[in-house]
mmCIF file of C-alpha atoms in Angstrom:
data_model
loop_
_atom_site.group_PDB
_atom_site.id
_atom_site.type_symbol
_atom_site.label_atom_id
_atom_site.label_comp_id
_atom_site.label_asym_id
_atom_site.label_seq_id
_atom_site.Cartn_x
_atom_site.Cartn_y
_atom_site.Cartn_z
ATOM 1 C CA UNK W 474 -4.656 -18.630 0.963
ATOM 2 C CA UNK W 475 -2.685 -20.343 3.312
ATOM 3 C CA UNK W 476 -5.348 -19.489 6.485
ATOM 4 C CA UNK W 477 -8.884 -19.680 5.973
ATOM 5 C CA UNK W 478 -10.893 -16.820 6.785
ATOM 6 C CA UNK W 479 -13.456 -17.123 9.712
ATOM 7 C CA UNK W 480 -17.445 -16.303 8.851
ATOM 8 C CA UNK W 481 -17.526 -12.235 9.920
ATOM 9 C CA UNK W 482 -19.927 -13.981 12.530
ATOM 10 C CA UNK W 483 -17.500 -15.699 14.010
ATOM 11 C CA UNK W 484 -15.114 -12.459 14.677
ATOM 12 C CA UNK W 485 -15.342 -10.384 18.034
ATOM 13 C CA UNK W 486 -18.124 -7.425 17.845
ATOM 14 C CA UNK W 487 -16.091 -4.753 18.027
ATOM 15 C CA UNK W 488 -14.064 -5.384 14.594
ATOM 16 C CA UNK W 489 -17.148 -5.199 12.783
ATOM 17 C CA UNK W 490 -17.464 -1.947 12.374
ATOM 18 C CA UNK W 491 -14.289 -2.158 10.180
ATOM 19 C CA UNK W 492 -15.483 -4.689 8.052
ATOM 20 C CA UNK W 493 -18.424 -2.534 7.166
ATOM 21 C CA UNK W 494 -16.606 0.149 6.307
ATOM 22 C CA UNK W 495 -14.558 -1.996 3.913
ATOM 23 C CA UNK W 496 -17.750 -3.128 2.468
ATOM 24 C CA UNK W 497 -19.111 0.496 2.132
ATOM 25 C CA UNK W 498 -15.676 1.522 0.601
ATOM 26 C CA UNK W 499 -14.511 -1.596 -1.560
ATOM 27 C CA UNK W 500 -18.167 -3.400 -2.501
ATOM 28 C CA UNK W 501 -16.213 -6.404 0.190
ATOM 29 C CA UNK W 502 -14.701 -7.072 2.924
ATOM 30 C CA UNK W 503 -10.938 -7.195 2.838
ATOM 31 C CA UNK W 504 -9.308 -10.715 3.537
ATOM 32 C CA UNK W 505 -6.108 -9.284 4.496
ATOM 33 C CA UNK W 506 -7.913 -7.362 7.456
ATOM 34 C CA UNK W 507 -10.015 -11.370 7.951
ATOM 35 C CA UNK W 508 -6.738 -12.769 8.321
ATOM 36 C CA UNK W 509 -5.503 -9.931 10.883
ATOM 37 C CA UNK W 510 -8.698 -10.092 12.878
ATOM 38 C CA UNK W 511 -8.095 -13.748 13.744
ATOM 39 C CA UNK W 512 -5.687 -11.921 16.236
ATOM 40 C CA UNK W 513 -7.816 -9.279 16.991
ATOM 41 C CA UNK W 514 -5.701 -6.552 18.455
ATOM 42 C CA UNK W 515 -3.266 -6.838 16.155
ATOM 43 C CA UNK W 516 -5.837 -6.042 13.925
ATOM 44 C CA UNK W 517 -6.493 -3.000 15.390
ATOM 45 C CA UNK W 518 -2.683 -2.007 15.665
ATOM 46 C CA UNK W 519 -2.344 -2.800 12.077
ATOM 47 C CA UNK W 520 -5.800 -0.662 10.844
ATOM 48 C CA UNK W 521 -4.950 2.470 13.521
ATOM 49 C CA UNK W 522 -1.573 2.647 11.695
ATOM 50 C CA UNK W 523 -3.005 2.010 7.984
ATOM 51 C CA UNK W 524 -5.173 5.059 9.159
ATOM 52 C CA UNK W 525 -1.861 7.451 10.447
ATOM 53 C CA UNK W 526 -0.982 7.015 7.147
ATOM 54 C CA UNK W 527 -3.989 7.417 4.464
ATOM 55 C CA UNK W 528 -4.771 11.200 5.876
ATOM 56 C CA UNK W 529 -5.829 14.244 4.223
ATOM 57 C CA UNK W 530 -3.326 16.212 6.705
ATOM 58 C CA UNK W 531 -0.530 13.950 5.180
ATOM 59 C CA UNK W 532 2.466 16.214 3.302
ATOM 60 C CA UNK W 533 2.309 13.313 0.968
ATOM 61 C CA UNK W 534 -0.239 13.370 -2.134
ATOM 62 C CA UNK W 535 -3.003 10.735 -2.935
ATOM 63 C CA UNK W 536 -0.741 9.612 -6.149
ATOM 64 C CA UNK W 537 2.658 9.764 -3.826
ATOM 65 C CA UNK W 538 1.607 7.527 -1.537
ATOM 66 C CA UNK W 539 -0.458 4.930 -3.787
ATOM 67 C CA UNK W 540 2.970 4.914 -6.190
ATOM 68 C CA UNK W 541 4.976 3.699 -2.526
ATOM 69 C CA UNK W 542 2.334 1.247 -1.763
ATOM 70 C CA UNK W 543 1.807 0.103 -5.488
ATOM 71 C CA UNK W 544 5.879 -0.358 -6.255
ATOM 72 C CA UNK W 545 6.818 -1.684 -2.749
ATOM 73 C CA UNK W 546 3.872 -4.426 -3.461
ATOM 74 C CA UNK W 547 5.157 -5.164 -6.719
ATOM 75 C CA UNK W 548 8.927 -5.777 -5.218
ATOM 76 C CA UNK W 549 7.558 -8.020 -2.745
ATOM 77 C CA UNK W 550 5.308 -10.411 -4.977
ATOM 78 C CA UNK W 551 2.193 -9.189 -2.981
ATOM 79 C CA UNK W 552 -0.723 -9.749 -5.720
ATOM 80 C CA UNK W 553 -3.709 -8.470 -3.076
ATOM 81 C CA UNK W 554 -1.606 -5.113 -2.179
ATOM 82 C CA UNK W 555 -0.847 -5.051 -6.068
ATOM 83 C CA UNK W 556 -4.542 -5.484 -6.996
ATOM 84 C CA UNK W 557 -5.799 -2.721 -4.421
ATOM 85 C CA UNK W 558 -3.216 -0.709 -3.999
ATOM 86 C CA UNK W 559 -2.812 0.071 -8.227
ATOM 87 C CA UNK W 560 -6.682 -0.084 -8.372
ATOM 88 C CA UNK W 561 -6.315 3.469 -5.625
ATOM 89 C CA UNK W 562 -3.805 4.594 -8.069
ATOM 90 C CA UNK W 563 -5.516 4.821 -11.172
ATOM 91 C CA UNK W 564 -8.353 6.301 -9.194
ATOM 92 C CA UNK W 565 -6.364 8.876 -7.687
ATOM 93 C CA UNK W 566 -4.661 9.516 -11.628
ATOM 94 C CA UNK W 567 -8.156 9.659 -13.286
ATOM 95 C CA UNK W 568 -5.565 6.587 -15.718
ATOM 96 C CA UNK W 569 -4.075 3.318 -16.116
ATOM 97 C CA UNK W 570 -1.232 5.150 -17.408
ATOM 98 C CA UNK W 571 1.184 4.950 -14.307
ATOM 99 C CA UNK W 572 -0.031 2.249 -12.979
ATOM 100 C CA UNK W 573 1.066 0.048 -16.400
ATOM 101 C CA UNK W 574 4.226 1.803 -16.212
ATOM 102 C CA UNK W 575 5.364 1.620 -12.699
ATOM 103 C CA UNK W 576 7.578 -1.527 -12.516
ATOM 104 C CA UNK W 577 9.811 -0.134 -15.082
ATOM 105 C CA UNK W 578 9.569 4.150 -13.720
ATOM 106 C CA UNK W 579 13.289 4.441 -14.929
ATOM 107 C CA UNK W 580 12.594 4.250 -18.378
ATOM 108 C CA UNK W 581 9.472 5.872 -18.390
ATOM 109 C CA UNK W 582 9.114 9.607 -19.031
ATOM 110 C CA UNK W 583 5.480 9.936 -16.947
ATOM 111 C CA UNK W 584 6.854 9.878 -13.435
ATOM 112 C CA UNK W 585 8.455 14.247 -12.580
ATOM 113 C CA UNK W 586 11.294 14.783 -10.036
ATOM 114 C CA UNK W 587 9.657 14.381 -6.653
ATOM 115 C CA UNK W 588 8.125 10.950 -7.732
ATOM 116 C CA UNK W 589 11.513 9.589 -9.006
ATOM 117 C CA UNK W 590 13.490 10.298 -5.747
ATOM 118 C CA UNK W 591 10.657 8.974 -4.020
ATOM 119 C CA UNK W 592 10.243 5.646 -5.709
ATOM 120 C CA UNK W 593 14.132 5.120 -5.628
ATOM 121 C CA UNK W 594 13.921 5.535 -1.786
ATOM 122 C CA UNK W 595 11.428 3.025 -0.919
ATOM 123 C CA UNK W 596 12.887 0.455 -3.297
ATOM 124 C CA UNK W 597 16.302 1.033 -1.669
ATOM 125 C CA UNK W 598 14.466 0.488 1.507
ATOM 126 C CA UNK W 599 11.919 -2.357 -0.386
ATOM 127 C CA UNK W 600 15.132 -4.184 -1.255
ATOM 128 C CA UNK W 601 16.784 -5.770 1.451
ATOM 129 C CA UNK W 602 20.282 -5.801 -0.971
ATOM 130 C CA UNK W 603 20.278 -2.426 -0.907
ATOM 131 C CA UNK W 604 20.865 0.458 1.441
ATOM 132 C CA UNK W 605 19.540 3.922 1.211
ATOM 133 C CA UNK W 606 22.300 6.532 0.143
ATOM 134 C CA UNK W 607 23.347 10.066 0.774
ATOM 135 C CA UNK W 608 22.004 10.686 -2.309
ATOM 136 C CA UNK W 609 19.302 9.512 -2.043
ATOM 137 C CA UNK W 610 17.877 10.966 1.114
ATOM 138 C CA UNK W 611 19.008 14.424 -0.516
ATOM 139 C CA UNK W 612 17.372 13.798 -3.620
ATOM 140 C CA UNK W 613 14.442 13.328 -0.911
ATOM 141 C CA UNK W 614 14.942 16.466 1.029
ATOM 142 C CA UNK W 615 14.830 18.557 -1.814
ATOM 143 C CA UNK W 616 11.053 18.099 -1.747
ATOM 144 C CA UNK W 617 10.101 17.452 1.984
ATOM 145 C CA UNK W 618 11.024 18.647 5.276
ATOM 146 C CA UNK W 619 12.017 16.092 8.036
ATOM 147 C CA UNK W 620 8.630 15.691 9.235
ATOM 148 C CA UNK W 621 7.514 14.557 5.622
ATOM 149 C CA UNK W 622 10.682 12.437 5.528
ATOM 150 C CA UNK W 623 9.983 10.321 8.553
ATOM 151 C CA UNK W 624 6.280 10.088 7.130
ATOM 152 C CA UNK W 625 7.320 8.338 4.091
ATOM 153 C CA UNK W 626 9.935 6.197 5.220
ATOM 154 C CA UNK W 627 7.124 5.308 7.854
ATOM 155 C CA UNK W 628 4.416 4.187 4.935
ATOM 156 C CA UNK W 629 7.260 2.680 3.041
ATOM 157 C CA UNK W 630 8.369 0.520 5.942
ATOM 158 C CA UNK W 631 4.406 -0.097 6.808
ATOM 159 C CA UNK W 632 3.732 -1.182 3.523
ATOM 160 C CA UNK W 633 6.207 -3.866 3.446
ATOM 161 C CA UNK W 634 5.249 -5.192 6.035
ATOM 162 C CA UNK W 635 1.484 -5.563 4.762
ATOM 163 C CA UNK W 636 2.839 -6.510 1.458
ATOM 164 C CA UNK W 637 5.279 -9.332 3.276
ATOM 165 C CA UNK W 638 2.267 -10.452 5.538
ATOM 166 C CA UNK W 639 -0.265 -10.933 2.689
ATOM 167 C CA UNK W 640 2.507 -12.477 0.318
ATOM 168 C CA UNK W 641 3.894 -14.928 3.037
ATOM 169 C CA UNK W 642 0.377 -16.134 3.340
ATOM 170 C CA UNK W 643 -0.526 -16.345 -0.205
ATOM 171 C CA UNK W 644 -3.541 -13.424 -0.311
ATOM 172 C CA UNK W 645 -4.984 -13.303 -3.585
ATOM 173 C CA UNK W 646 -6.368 -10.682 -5.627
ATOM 174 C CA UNK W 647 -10.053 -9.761 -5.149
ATOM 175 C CA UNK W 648 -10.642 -8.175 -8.247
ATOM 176 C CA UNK W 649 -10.228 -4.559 -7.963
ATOM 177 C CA UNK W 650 -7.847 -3.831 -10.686
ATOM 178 C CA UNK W 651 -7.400 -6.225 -13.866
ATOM 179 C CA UNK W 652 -4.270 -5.670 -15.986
ATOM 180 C CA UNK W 653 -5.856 -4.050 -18.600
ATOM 181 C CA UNK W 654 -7.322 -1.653 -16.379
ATOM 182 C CA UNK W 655 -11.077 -2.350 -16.775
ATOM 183 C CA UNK W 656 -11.926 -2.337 -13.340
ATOM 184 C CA UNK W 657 -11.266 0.742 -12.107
#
């Protein structure tokens, strides 16, 4: 990594809590969230948002939204998001199977409709060569209103950004999800 982590010791009492609950939840504590708490209230900007976002009330499904976080990680070189993000995945799949076959979605026959125009949006958001097209956003509103709309372009645009942050300073993997799938 190209920051150190601090002790947990060493951060301010109130982000604590957090880092227990990503000990209770993951087995460890997150160094993404290490990294953000050495600026402590961005921290908390960053892990009220991630929260908006990973809700039962969402119009978005479990799989939908761990197939945005998983691709847009894997367009942006982010091995952590990659790592936890595919590791959520196969959880929420009860399978490796997508997960193995995300990068290359196009070709593969295990992805239906919905997911399709979904994963094409975010990567024509992901990439920053491309732009999002009429087509597109109507092969999008075919499945959600405008409310839904605005919540996935939200979690696509909030995942790169944790995918560019965690890249940009070199994050690496903690283990959750080998590429043979054995760790799930």
């Amino acid at each position: 990594m190209r920051i150190a982590v601090k002790a947990i010791k060493k951060y301010p009492w109130y982000l604590k809590p957090f880092f227990w609950n990503q000990k209770r939840k993951y087995g460890q504590v997150l160094n993404p969230g290490l990294i953000w708490a050495r600026v402590p209230r961005l921290f908390a900007t960053v892990a009220l948002l991630y929260g908006a976002f990973d809700t039962r009330r969402s119009p978005l499904t479990p799989v939908l939204r761990s197939l945005v976080t998983v691709r847009v990680s894997q367009i942006n070189w982010c091995h952590f998001c990659v790592d936890i993000n595919s590791f959520t995945l196969a959880k929420r799949c009860g399978s490796m199977e997508k997960v193995r076959e995300l990068a290359t979605w196009r070709e593969s026959t295990l992805f239906d409709d919905l997911e399709r125009a979904v994963l094409d949006y975010a990567e024509a958001i992901t990439y920053t060569d491309r732009q999002v097209t009429d087509e597109q956003f109507e092969a999008l509103k075919k499945h959600f209103d405008d409310e839904a709309v605005v919540e996935i372009t939200g979690l696509i645009a909030f995942q790169n950004m944790s995918s560019k942050f965690n890249s940009a300073l070199d994050i690496p993997p903690q283990g959750f999800c080998s590429p043979t799938g054995r760790r799930w």
